[in-house]
mmCIF file of C-alpha atoms and ligand atoms in Angstrom:
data_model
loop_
_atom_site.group_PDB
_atom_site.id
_atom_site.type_symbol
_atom_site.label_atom_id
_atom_site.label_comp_id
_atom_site.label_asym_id
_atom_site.label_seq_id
_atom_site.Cartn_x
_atom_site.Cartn_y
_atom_site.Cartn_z
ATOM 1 C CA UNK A 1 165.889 137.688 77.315
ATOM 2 C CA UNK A 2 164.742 134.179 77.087
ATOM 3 C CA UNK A 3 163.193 133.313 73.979
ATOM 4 C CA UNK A 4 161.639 129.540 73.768
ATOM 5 C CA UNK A 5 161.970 129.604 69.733
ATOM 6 C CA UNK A 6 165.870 130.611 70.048
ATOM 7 C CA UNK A 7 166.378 127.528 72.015
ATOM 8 C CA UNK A 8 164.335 124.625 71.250
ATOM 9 C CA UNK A 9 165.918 122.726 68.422
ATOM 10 C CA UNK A 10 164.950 123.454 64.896
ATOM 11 C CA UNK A 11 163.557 119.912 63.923
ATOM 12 C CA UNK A 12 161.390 119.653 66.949
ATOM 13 C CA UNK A 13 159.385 123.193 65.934
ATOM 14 C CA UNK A 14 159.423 121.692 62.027
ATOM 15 C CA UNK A 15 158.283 117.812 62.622
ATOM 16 C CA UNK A 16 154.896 116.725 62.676
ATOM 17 C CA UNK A 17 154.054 114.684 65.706
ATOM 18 C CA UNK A 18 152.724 110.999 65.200
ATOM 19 C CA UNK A 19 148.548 111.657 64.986
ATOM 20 C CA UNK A 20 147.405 108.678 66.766
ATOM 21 C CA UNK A 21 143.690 106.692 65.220
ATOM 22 C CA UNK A 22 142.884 108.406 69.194
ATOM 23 C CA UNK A 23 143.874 111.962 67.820
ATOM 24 C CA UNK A 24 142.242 111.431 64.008
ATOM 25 C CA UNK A 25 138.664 110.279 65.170
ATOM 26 C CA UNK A 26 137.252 112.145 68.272
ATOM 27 C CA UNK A 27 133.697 110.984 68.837
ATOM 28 C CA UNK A 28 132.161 107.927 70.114
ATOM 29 C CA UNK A 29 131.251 104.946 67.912
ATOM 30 C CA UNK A 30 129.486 101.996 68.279
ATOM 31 C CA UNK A 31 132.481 99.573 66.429
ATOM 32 C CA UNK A 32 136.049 100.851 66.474
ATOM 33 C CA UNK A 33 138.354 99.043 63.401
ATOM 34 C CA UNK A 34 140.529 102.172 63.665
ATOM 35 C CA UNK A 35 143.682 101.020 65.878
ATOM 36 C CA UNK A 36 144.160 97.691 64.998
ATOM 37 C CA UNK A 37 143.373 96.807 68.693
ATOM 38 C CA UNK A 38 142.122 93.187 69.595
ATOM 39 C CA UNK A 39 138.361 93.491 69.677
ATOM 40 C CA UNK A 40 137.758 90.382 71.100
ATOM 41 C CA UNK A 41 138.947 91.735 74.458
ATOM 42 C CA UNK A 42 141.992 91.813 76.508
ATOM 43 C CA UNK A 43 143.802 88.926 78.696
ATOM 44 C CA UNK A 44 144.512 91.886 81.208
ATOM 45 C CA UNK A 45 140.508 92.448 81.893
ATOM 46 C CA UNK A 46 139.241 95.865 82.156
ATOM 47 C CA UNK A 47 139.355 97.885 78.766
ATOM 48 C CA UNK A 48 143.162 96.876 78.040
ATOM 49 C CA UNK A 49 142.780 95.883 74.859
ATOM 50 C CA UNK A 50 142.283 99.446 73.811
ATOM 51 C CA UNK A 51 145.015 102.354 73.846
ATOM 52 C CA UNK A 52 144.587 104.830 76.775
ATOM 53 C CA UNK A 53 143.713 108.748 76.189
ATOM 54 C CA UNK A 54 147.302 110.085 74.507
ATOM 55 C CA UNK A 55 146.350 113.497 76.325
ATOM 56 C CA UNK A 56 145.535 112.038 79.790
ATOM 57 C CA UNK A 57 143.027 114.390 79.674
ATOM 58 C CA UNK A 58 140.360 113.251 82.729
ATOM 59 C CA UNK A 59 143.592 112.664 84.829
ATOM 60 C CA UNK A 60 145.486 116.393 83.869
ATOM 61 C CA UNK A 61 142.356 118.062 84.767
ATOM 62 C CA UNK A 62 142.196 116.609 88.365
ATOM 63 C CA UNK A 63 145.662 117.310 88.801
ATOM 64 C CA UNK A 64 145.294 121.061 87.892
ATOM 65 C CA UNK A 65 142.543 121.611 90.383
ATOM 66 C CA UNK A 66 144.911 120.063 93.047
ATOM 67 C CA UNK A 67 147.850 122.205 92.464
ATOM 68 C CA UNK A 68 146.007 125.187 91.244
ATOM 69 C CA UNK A 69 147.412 125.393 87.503
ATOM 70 C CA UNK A 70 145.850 124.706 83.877
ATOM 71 C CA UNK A 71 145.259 121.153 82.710
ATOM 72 C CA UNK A 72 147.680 123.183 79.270
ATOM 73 C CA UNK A 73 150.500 123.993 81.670
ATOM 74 C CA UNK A 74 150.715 119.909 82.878
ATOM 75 C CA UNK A 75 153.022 117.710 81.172
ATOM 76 C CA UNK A 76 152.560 113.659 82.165
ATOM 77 C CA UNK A 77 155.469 111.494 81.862
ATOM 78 C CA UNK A 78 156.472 107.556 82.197
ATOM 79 C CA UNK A 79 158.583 108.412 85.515
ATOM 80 C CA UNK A 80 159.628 112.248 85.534
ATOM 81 C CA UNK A 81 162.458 110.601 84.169
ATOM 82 C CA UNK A 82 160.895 110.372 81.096
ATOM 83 C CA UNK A 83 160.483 114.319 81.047
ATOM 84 C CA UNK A 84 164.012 114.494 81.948
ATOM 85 C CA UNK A 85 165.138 112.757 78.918
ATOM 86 C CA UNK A 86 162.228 114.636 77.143
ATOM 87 C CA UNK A 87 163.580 118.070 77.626
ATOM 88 C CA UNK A 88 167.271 117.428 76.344
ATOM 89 C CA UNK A 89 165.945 115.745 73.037
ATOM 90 C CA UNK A 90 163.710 119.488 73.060
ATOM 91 C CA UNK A 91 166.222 121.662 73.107
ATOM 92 C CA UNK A 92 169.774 120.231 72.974
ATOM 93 C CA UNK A 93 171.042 119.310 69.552
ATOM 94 C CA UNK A 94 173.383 115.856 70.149
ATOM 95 C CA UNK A 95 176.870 117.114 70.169
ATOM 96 C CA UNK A 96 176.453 120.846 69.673
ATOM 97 C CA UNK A 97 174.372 122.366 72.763
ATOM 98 C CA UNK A 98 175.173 121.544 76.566
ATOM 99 C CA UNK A 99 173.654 121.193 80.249
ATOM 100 C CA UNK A 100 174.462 122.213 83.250
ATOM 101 C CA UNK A 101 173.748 120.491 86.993
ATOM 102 C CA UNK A 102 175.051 120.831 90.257
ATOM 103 C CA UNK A 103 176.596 117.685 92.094
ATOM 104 C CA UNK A 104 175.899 116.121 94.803
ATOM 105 C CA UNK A 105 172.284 115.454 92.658
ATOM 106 C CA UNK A 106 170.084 112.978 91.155
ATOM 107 C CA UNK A 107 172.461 110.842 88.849
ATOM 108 C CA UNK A 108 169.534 110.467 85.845
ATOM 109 C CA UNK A 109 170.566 114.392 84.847
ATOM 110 C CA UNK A 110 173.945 112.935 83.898
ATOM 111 C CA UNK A 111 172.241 109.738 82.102
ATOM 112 C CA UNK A 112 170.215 111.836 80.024
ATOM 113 C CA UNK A 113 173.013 114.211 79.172
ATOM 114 C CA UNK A 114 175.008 110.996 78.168
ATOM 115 C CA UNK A 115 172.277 109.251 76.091
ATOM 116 C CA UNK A 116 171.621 112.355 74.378
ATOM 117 C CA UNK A 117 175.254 113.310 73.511
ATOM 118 C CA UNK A 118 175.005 116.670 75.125
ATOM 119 C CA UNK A 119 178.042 117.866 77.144
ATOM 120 C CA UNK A 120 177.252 118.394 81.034
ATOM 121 C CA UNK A 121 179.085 121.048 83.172
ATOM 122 C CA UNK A 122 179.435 120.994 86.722
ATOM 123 C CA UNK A 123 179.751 123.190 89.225
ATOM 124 C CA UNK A 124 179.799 121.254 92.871
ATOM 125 C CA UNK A 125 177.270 122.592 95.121
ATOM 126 C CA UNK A 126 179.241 124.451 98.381
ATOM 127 C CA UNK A 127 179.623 122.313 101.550
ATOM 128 C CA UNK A 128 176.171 123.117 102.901
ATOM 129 C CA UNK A 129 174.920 121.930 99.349
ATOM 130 C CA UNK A 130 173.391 125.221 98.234
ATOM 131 C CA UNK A 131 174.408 126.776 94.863
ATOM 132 C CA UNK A 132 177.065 129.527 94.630
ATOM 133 C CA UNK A 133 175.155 131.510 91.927
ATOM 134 C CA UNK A 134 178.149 133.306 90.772
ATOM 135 C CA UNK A 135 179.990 130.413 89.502
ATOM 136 C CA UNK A 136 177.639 129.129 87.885
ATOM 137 C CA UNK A 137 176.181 131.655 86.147
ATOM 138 C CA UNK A 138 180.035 132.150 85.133
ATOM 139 C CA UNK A 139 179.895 128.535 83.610
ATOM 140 C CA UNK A 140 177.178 129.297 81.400
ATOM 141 C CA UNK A 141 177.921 129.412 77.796
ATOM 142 C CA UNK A 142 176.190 130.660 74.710
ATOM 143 C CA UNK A 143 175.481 126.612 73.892
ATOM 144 C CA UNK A 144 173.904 125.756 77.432
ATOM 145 C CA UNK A 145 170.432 124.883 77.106
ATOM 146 C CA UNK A 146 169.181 123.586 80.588
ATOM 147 C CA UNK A 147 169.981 123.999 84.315
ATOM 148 C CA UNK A 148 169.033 121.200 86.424
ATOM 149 C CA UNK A 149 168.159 122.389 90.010
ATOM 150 C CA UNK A 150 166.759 119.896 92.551
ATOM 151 C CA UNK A 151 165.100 120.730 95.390
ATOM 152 C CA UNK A 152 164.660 119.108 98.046
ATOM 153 C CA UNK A 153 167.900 117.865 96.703
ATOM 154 C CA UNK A 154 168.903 114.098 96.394
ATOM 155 C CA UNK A 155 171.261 112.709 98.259
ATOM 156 C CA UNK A 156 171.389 115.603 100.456
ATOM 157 C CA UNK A 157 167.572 115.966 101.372
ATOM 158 C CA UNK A 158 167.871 119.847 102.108
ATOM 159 C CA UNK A 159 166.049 122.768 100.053
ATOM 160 C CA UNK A 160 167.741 124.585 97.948
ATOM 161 C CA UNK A 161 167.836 128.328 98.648
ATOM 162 C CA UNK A 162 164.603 130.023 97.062
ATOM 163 C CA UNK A 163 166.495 133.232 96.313
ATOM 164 C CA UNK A 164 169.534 131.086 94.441
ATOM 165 C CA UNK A 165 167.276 129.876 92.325
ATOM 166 C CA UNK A 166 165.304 132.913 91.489
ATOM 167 C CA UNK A 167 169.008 134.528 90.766
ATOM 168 C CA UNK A 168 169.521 131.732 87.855
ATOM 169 C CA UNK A 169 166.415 132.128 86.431
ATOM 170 C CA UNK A 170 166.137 135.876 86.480
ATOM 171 C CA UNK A 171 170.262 135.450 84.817
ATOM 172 C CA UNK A 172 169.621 132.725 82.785
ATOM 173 C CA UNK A 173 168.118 132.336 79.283
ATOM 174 C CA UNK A 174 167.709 128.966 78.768
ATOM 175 C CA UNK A 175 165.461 126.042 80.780
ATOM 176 C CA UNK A 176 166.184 126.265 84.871
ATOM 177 C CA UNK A 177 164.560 122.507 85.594
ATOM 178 C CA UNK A 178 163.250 122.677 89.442
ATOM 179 C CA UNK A 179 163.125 118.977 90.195
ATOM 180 C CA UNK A 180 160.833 118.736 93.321
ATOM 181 C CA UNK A 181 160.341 115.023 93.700
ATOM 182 C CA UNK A 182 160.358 115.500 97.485
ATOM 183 C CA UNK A 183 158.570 118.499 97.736
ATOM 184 C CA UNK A 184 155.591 116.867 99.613
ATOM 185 C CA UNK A 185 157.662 116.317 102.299
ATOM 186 C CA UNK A 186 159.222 120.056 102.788
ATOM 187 C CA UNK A 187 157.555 123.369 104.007
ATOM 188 C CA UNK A 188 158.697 125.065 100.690
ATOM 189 C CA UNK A 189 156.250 125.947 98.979
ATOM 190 C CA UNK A 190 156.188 124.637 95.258
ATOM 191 C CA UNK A 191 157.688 126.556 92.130
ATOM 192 C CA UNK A 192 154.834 125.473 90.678
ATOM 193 C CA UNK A 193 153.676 128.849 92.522
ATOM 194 C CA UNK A 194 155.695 131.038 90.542
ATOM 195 C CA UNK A 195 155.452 130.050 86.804
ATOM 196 C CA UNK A 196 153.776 132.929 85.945
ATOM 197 C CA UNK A 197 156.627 134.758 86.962
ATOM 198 C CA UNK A 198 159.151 133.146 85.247
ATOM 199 C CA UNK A 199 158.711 131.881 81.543
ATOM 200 C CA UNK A 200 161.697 129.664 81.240
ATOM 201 C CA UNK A 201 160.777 127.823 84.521
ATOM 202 C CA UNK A 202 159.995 123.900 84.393
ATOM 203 C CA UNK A 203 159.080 122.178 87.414
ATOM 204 C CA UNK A 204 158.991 118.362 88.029
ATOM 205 C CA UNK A 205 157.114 116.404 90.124
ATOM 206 C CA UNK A 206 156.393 112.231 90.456
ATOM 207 C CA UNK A 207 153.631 110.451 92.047
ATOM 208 C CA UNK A 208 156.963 108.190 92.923
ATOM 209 C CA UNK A 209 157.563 109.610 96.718
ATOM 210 C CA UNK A 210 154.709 110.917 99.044
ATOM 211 C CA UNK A 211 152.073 109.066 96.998
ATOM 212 C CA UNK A 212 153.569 105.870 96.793
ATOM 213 C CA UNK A 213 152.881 105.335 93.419
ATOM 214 C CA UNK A 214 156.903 104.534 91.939
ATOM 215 C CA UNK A 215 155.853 100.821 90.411
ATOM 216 C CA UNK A 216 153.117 102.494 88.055
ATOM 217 C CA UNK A 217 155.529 105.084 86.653
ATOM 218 C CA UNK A 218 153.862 108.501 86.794
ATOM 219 C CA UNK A 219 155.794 111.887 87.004
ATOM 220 C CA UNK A 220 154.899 115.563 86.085
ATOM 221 C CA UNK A 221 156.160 118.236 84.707
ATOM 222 C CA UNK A 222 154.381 122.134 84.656
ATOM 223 C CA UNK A 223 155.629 124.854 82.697
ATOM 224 C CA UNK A 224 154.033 127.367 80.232
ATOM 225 C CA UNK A 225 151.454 126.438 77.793
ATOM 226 C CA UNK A 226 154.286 126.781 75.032
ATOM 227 C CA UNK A 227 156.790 124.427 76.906
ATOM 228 C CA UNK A 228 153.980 121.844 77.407
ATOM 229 C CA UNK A 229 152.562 121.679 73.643
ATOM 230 C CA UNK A 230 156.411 121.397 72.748
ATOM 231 C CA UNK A 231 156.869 118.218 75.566
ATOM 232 C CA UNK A 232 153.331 117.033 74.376
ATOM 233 C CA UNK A 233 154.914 117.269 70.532
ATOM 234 C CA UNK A 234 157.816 114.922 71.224
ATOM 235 C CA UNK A 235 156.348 112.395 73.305
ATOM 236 C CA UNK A 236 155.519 108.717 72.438
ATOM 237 C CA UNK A 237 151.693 108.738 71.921
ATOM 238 C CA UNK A 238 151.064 106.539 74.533
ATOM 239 C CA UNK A 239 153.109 107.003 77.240
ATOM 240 C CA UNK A 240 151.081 106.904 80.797
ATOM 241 C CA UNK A 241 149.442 103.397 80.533
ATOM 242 C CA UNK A 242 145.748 102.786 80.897
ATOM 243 C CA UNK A 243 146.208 100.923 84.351
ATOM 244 C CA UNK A 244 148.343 104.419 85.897
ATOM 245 C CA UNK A 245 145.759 106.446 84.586
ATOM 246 C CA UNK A 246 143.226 104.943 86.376
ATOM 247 C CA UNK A 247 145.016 104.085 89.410
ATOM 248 C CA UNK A 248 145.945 107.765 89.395
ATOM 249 C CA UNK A 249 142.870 109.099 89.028
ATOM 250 C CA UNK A 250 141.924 106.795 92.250
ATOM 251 C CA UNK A 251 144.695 108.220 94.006
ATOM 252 C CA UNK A 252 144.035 111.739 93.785
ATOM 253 C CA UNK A 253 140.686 110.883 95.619
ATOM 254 C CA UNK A 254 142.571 110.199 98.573
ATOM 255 C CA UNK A 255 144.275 113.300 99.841
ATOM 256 C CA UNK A 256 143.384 112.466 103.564
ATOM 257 C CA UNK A 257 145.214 109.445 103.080
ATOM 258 C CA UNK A 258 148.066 111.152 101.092
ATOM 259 C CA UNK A 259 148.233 113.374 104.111
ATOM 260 C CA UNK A 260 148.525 110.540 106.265
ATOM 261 C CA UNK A 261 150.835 109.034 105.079
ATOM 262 C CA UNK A 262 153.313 112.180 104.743
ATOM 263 C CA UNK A 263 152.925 112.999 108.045
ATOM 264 C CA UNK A 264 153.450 109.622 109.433
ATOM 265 C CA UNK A 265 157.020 110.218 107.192
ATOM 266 C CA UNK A 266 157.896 113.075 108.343
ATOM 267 C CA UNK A 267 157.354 112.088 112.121
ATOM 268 C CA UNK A 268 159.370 109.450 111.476
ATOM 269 C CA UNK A 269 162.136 111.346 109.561
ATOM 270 C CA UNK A 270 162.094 113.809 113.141
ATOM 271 C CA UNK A 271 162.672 110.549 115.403
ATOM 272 C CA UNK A 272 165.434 109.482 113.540
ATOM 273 C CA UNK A 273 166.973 112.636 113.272
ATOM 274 C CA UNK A 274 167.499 113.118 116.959
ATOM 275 C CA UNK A 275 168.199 109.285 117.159
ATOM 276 C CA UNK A 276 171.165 108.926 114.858
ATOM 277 C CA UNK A 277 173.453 111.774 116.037
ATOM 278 C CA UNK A 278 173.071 109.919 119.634
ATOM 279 C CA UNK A 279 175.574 107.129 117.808
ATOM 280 C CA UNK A 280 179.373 107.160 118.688
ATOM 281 C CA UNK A 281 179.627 106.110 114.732
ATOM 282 C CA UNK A 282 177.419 108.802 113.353
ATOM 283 C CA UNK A 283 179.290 112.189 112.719
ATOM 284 C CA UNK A 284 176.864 113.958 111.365
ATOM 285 C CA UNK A 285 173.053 114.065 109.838
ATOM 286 C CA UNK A 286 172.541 116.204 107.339
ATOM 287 C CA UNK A 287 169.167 118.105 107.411
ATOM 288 C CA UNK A 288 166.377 116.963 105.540
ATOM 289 C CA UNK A 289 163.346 118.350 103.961
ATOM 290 C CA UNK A 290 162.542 114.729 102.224
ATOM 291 C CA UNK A 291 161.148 111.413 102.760
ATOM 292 C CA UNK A 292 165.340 110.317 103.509
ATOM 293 C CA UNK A 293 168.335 110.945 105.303
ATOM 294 C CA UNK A 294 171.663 111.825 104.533
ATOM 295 C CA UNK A 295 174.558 110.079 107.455
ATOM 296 C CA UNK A 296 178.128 110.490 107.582
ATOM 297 C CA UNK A 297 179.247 107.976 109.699
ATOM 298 C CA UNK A 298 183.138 106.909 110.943
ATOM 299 C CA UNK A 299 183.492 103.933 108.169
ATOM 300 C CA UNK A 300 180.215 104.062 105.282
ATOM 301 C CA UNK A 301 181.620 101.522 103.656
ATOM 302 C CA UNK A 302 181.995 99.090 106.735
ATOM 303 C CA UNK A 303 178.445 100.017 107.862
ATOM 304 C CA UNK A 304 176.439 99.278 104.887
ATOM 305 C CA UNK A 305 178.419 96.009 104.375
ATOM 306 C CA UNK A 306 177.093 95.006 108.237
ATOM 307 C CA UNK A 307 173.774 96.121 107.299
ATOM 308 C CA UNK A 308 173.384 94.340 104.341
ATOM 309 C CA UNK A 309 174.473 91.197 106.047
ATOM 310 C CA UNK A 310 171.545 92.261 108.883
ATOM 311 C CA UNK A 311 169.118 92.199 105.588
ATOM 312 C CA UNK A 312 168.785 96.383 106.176
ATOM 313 C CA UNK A 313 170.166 97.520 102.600
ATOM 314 C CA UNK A 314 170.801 101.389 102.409
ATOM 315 C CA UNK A 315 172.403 103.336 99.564
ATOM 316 C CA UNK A 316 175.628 103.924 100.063
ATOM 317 C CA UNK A 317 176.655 107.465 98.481
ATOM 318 C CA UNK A 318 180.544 107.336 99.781
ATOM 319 C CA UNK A 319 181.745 107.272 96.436
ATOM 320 C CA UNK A 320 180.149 110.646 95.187
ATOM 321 C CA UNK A 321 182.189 113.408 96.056
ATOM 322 C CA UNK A 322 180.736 115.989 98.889
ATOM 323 C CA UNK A 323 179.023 112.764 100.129
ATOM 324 C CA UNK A 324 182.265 110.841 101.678
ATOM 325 C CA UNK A 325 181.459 108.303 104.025
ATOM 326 C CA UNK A 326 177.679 108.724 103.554
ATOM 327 C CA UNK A 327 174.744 106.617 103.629
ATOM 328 C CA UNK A 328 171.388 107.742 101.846
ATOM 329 C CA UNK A 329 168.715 105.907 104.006
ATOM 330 C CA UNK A 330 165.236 106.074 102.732
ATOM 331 C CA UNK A 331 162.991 106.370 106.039
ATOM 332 C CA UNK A 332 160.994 103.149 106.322
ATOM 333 C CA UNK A 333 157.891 101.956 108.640
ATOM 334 C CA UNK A 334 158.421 102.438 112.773
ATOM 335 C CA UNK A 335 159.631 98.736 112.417
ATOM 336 C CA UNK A 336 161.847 99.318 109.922
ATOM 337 C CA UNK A 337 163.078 102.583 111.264
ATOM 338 C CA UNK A 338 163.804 100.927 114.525
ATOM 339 C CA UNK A 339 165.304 98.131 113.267
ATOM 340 C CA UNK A 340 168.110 100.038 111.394
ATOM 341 C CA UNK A 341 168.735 102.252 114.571
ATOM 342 C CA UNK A 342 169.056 98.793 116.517
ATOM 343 C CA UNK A 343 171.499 97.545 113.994
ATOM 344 C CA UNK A 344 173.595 100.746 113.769
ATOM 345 C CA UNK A 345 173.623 100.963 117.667
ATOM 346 C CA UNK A 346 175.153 97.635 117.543
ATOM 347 C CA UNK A 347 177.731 97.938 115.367
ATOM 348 C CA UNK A 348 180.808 97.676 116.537
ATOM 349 C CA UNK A 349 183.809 99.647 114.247
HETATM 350 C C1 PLP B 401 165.303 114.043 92.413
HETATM 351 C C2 PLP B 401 164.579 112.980 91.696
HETATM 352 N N1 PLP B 401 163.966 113.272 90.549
HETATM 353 C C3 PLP B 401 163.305 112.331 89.856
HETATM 354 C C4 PLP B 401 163.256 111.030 90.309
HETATM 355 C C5 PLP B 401 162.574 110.012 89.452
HETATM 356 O O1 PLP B 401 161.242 110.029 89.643
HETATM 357 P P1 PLP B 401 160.278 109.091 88.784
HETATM 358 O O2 PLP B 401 160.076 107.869 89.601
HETATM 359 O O3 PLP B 401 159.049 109.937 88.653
HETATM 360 O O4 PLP B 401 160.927 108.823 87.461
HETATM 361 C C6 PLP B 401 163.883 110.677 91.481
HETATM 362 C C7 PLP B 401 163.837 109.285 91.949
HETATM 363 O O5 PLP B 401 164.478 108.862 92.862
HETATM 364 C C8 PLP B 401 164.566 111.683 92.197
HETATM 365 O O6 PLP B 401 165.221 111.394 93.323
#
């Protein structure tokens, strides 16, 4: 049975969390000598000068209307990264408790575990890149705290299989983290769907992908109520910027646009698909459910060398094992796109 108090660490349910001059005086004043703020204004413009809402509160409550949850179960973060990091400091103790993810994934899982001293297990994801449940519910221990599950996964770019991850959090009694940074750009729908269902479920999301939003540093992360309070507890005070808030806020005004733009993506994504395997050096393309594409090609190393040198820079993933001789390629602008297939086409082995 998963029980949130059994895992989260002691301290964090004990310590107080910092009450900001924001969180002591609520109301609205004529003079405010309460934050030692610069009065006279800010060299930034705007309202700079003064700390942004600690609670993000105009911004949550758009984003729960959008994706049909409570403004209680939304967590905001500097980068999801941020909430990453944020839910190993919640409930792993440094040197005691320990993580589990599934390689080939997103390499901050492994950062975070580092930083925070906790001790990661693996268990590789099979050759398709889908979890074999079995394993790694066998790899849990009494100390593991978190599962990190990403889907659409990165490098890969394929979904993970819905019922594999239902399996490890109906067998699992700690955190199962569903990282859907590409999600905009599959036809799964979103865990975010299913938290009612599943009480140690934590989904995360960024603004960094299908909105185009990575330079202002804005990711999510839903869960219960409980979970959120918890994430809300242990982060710095001030951690989504004035300027993202309302740059967000503007944003999320614009889902014809956001729509736009992921469809213009994902048409793009479907010409290079069928373009790529057409090249004698291109083995295979992996299939994709985000905004990139995974390539085994004859030499990866060779080929992102020539690219670079053709100013086309692509991330080469031959060194991560399951991705031998792979290249990661981000799908870019028709130009772009077109550009890259020239250069590959060109290139002689
Ligand atoms: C799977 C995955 N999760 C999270 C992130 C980080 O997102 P953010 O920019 O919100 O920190 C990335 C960025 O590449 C990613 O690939």
């Amino acid at each position: 049975m998963f029980d949130l108090q059994s895992i989260v660490r002691p301290n964090v349910w004990r310590m107080k969390p910092y009450a900001s001059a924001r969180d002591e005086f609520k109301g609205t004043a004529s003079v405010y000598l309460d934050a030692n703020e610069n009065n006279l204004g800010s060299l930034a413009g705007n309202n700079y000068n003064r700390y942004p809402d600690p609670h993000q509160k105009a911004l949550k409550s758009k984003i729960a209307t959008i994706k049909g949850v409570k403004p209680s179960q939304i967590f905001l973060g500097n980068g999801s990264d941020e909430a990453i990091d944020l839910l190993f400091r919640m409930v792993c103790r440094p040197g005691q408790d320990r993580a589990l993810f599934l390689p080939p994934t997103y390499g901050m899982y492994e950062v975070s575990a580092n930083l925070n001293d906790v001790q990661l297990d693996t268990v590789q994801l099979t050759a398709d890149f889908q979890i074999p449940v079995a394993e790694v519910l066998r790899n849990v221990k009494p100390e593991t705290k978190l599962i990190f599950i990403c889907s659409p996964n990165n490098p890969t770019g394929n979904n993970i299989n819905p019922e594999d991850i239902e399996a490890i959090l109906d067998n699992f009694d700690g955190l199962v983290i569903v990282d859907e940074a590409y999600i905009d750009f599959s036809d799964e729908p979103s865990w975010t769907t299913r938290l009612q269902d599943f009480p140690n479920l934590v989904v995360l999301q960024t603004f960094s992908k299908a909105w185009g939003m990575a330079g202002l540093r804005l990711g999510m992360a839903f869960a219960s109520e409980e979970i959120i309070a918890l994430l809300d507890k242990i982060k710095p005070p001030y951690n989504i910027n004035e300027a993202t808030q309302e740059l967000a806020l503007k944003a999320l005004d614009q889902d014809e646009q956001l729509k736009y733009m992921i469809e213009e993506i994902i048409q793009e994504r479907q010409l290079l698909e069928a373009a790529l395997p057409t090249l004698a050096i291109v083995e295979k393309v992996y299939p994709t459910d985000a905004n990139f594409i995974l390539v085994k090609v004859k030499d990866a190393n060779a080929l992102y060398s020539y690219l670079l040198d053709k100013g086309i820079v692509t991330r080469n993933r031959s060194s991560v094992p399951g991705c031998e001789n792979c290249l990661r390629i981000s799908v870019g602008t028709t130009d772009e796109n077109q550009k890259l297939y020239q250069a590959m086409a060109e290139f002689k082995v």
